[in-house]
Amino acid sequence: MSIPSLFDLTGRSVLVTGAASGLGLAYAETMLEAGARTLMTDMDAQALDTEVQRLKSRYPLVEGATLDVADATAVDALVDGMTARHGAIDCVFANAGISAGRGFIVEAGQLENIDLAHWDKVLRINLDGVLHTVRAAARHMKPRREGRIVVTTSIAGLRSESLSGYAYVTSKAAANNLVRQAAMELAPHNVLVNAIAPGPFATNINGGRLRLPESAERMRTHIPLGRVAQADEIKGLALLLASPASSYMTGTIIPVDGGASAR
Ligand SMILES: NC(=O)c1ccc[n+]([C@@H]2O[C@H](COP(=O)([O-])OP(=O)(O)OC[C@H]3O[C@@H](n4cnc5c(N)ncnc54)[C@H](O)[C@@H]3O)[C@@H](O)[C@H]2O)c1
């Protein structure tokens, strides 16, 4: 296979959750540029519409649909509908996620101050949402004996993390193991499941906190590369994991973190 064809997604059909902003938007742009028909979904209907309209003039194969990943029935219906329209679903990015919350470095983030309603909400979106998306995709990919599932987890799910909340780090650790588990179950069916585990990226998560100059300053000491990443810096790995180039990769959790997890 030629090098360009290793990364060519022409004729493929891709779904991205949480695609109206940040990493999800970067994944969608990557898929479109590589030639895939791409269904962008998000629970923020207005932001989604703005991005889909912006991309439409350049990429006619873009589509948008409102979706809350916490709603299992809605996820199933969307994936069923997409598969019926496109004939197949080749790759899914289970990416939607929320709020790291406050870490135990501040009193509000310590065990006795955990807000259980916030805990439930984070787990419902960051973990249940991933399960709903992975499960809906697998159901269609298994019988075809082909498919890619890419979950956005976090380096906060690989180790303890004083700056992120309990619910967030727990949801991401569980999502990392869900990826390994699903990869093992689906390997005999040639459905490949991998995780991208980002470090700090300047997106809208946590109210866009990582875009602030103070965050940039703090990250200088926390991150070996000495800076927060921009969303575009996720694109290379997204393309690799969605394309024929990664045909022998499954069950991997790949940090994109400026070296943080190597410390
Ligand atoms: N930015 C970082 O530093 C960082 C680091 C590690 C992991 N991540 C993970 O990357 C993923 C994307 O986050 P981001 O940084 O791009 O944030 P973001 O806030 O810029 O984008 C997240 C998108 O997900 C959508 N969303 C939220 N809840 C949803 C739901 N229930 N259903 C559907 N869509 C929903 C939001 O509307 C938003 O458009 C998340 O899973 C996040 O935990 C981000």
XYZ file of C-alpha atoms and ligand atoms in Angstrom:
307
model
C 0.000 0.000 0.000
C 1.375 3.437 -0.908
C 2.018 5.888 1.897
C -0.811 8.269 0.841
C -3.282 5.380 0.655
C -2.290 4.280 4.188
C -3.864 7.536 5.386
C -6.695 7.853 2.872
C -10.250 7.703 4.230
C -12.104 8.234 0.945
C -15.409 6.373 1.003
C -15.269 5.825 4.793
C -18.024 6.833 7.128
C -17.061 8.383 10.477
C -18.981 9.503 13.566
C -17.584 11.982 16.097
C -19.251 12.801 19.431
C -18.590 16.133 21.133
C -17.627 17.496 17.715
C -18.692 21.135 18.132
C -15.538 22.158 19.968
C -11.963 21.373 20.877
C -10.597 17.902 20.191
C -13.836 16.565 18.669
C -13.859 19.408 16.168
C -10.204 18.679 15.339
C -11.039 14.984 14.794
C -13.933 15.899 12.480
C -11.784 18.303 10.451
C -9.116 15.607 10.110
C -11.594 12.984 8.923
C -13.115 15.371 6.380
C -9.720 16.388 5.041
C -8.800 12.705 4.654
C -11.932 12.209 2.545
C -14.394 10.596 4.981
C -18.111 11.294 5.147
C -18.291 12.643 8.676
C -21.256 12.912 11.006
C -20.508 15.516 13.666
C -22.641 15.230 16.806
C -22.848 17.301 19.956
C -25.410 18.182 22.629
C -24.792 21.899 21.994
C -27.018 22.300 18.931
C -26.084 25.917 18.250
C -22.311 25.478 18.411
C -22.626 22.351 16.290
C -24.651 24.127 13.620
C -22.107 26.946 13.465
C -19.224 24.500 12.903
C -21.101 22.311 10.407
C -22.082 25.370 8.351
C -18.492 26.673 8.469
C -17.115 23.327 7.220
C -19.815 22.666 4.620
C -18.436 24.939 1.872
C -15.084 23.143 1.995
C -16.286 19.632 2.791
C -19.669 18.658 1.259
C -19.503 15.287 3.060
C -20.037 16.841 6.492
C -23.291 16.271 8.392
C -24.462 17.346 11.835
C -26.870 15.894 14.420
C -27.645 16.856 17.990
C -26.830 14.041 20.410
C -26.477 13.661 24.161
C -24.173 10.667 24.694
C -25.672 10.081 28.136
C -28.889 8.984 26.403
C -28.269 5.357 25.368
C -31.454 5.106 23.310
C -30.587 8.244 21.353
C -27.049 6.983 20.680
C -28.370 3.648 19.381
C -30.934 5.394 17.176
C -28.345 7.782 15.737
C -25.853 5.006 14.939
C -28.606 2.825 13.434
C -29.791 5.730 11.273
C -26.277 6.616 10.163
C -25.521 3.023 9.217
C -28.763 2.750 7.258
C -28.007 5.977 5.351
C -24.300 5.373 4.685
C -24.380 1.594 4.335
C -21.789 1.190 7.104
C -19.989 2.885 9.920
C -16.207 2.618 9.624
C -14.907 4.667 12.524
C -16.291 6.223 15.685
C -14.657 8.794 17.930
C -16.204 8.484 21.416
C -14.986 11.876 22.500
C -17.695 13.867 24.291
C -16.715 14.682 27.846
C -16.970 17.307 30.543
C -15.305 19.058 33.374
C -12.200 17.985 35.233
C -13.591 19.772 38.334
C -11.234 20.844 41.103
C -8.401 18.548 42.186
C -7.471 17.748 45.800
C -4.811 20.437 45.608
C -7.609 22.802 46.717
C -9.942 22.116 49.665
C -13.053 22.147 47.457
C -11.672 19.166 45.533
C -10.927 16.979 48.556
C -12.775 13.770 49.429
C -15.157 15.222 52.026
C -16.221 17.963 49.624
C -17.086 15.794 46.644
C -20.414 16.928 45.231
C -22.248 13.666 44.532
C -24.530 15.235 41.933
C -21.447 16.419 40.026
C -19.865 12.963 40.463
C -22.950 11.318 38.898
C -23.071 13.799 36.037
C -19.388 13.382 35.131
C -19.563 9.571 35.275
C -22.773 9.586 33.247
C -21.219 11.552 30.394
C -17.532 10.574 30.517
C -18.015 6.874 31.221
C -21.601 5.836 30.428
C -21.451 8.047 27.315
C -18.359 6.181 26.105
C -19.993 2.816 26.797
C -23.138 3.835 24.875
C -21.083 4.985 21.885
C -18.686 2.029 21.811
C -21.519 -0.457 22.204
C -23.673 1.080 19.464
C -20.724 1.121 17.045
C -19.582 -2.418 17.870
C -23.024 -3.799 17.144
C -22.685 -2.695 13.506
C -18.945 -3.280 13.084
C -18.796 -6.858 14.424
C -20.849 -8.528 11.677
C -18.892 -6.609 8.995
C -15.609 -7.730 10.583
C -14.233 -4.222 10.189
C -14.184 -1.026 12.213
C -12.263 1.462 14.285
C -13.260 2.866 17.650
C -11.214 5.686 19.154
C -12.002 6.891 22.688
C -10.719 10.180 24.073
C -9.627 9.396 27.622
C -6.940 11.392 29.461
C -3.546 11.036 31.072
C -5.531 11.835 34.248
C -6.863 8.269 33.890
C -3.377 6.751 33.885
C -2.188 7.989 37.267
C -3.219 10.233 40.153
C -3.661 13.877 39.223
C -3.784 16.576 41.886
C -5.237 19.222 39.558
C -8.290 17.216 38.370
C -11.398 16.167 40.286
C -12.106 12.681 41.615
C -15.035 12.094 39.262
C -13.012 13.073 36.210
C -9.906 10.970 36.951
C -12.098 8.001 37.906
C -14.200 8.273 34.754
C -11.091 8.463 32.584
C -9.346 5.528 34.311
C -12.487 3.448 33.814
C -12.730 4.517 30.180
C -9.116 3.431 29.636
C -9.942 -0.044 30.887
C -13.185 -0.131 28.939
C -11.013 0.413 25.852
C -8.721 -2.508 26.739
C -11.682 -4.746 27.530
C -13.586 -3.904 24.330
C -10.377 -4.281 22.296
C -9.967 -7.847 23.570
C -13.586 -8.785 22.945
C -13.630 -7.259 19.479
C -10.166 -8.304 18.239
C -11.424 -11.636 16.820
C -13.965 -9.596 14.850
C -11.292 -7.276 13.394
C -12.748 -4.249 15.185
C -9.876 -2.166 16.553
C -10.346 -0.133 19.733
C -7.801 2.412 20.942
C -7.639 5.445 23.207
C -6.089 8.849 22.787
C -5.057 10.082 26.240
C -4.464 13.834 25.999
C -2.578 16.011 28.419
C -3.612 19.684 28.681
C -5.106 21.118 25.481
C -6.428 24.674 25.105
C -10.106 23.917 24.415
C -13.420 25.014 25.948
C -13.409 22.339 28.670
C -13.554 23.686 32.229
C -14.771 27.037 30.944
C -11.716 27.399 28.721
C -9.414 27.581 31.762
C -6.469 26.156 29.830
C -6.596 29.100 27.432
C -5.720 31.539 30.233
C -2.175 32.909 30.576
C -2.000 31.647 34.205
C -2.593 28.081 32.955
C 0.126 28.453 30.389
C 2.430 29.621 33.145
C 1.480 26.727 35.485
C 1.981 24.179 32.708
C 5.501 25.415 32.138
C 6.487 23.568 35.319
C 4.078 20.585 35.018
C 4.691 19.609 31.386
C 8.131 18.663 30.055
C 7.471 20.474 26.749
C 6.600 23.509 28.860
C 3.254 24.457 27.318
C -0.411 23.647 26.797
C -1.197 22.012 23.412
C -3.417 23.396 20.656
C -6.291 21.233 19.355
C -4.609 20.790 15.952
C -1.840 18.830 17.668
C -4.207 15.874 18.109
C -4.862 15.505 14.370
C -1.914 13.290 13.439
C -2.798 10.583 15.942
C -6.504 10.793 15.096
C -5.703 10.164 11.429
C -3.370 7.290 12.280
C -5.948 5.499 14.452
C -8.770 5.924 11.927
C -6.771 4.884 8.866
C -5.334 1.684 7.343
C -1.926 2.772 8.701
C -2.839 1.456 12.177
C -4.194 -1.942 11.063
C -2.127 -3.815 13.700
C -2.952 -1.535 16.649
C -5.632 -2.363 19.182
C -6.028 -1.988 22.954
C -3.486 0.836 23.083
C -3.788 3.996 25.163
C -1.601 6.643 23.615
C -0.705 9.786 25.537
C -0.409 13.080 23.666
C 0.822 15.053 26.617
C 4.035 16.950 26.046
C 5.884 14.230 27.956
C 3.868 14.492 31.191
C 3.131 10.788 31.624
C 6.790 9.856 31.147
C 7.737 11.627 34.378
N -8.672 19.683 26.757
C -7.970 18.923 27.548
O -7.013 19.368 28.184
C -8.288 17.457 27.671
C -7.364 16.621 28.319
C -7.632 15.275 28.451
C -8.813 14.760 27.944
N -9.702 15.585 27.330
C -10.945 14.986 26.836
O -11.164 15.364 25.490
C -12.562 15.279 25.208
C -12.975 16.531 24.470
O -12.829 17.635 25.346
P -12.348 19.071 24.861
O -11.154 19.421 25.645
O -12.307 19.129 23.394
O -13.534 19.961 25.462
P -14.585 20.956 24.790
O -15.421 21.433 25.923
O -13.872 21.978 23.963
O -15.444 20.026 23.830
C -16.290 19.030 24.347
C -17.561 18.961 23.525
O -18.364 17.901 24.059
C -19.708 18.337 24.101
N -20.454 17.584 25.098
C -20.417 17.721 26.449
N -21.271 16.863 27.017
C -21.863 16.174 26.016
C -22.843 15.155 25.969
N -23.416 14.691 27.084
N -23.192 14.664 24.761
C -22.643 15.145 23.628
N -21.739 16.135 23.603
C -21.346 16.634 24.789
C -19.623 19.814 24.417
O -20.817 20.491 24.052
C -18.400 20.245 23.619
O -18.755 20.684 22.327
C -13.249 15.066 26.549
O -13.573 13.704 26.712
C -12.184 15.465 27.547
O -12.343 14.860 28.813
C -9.472 16.913 27.182
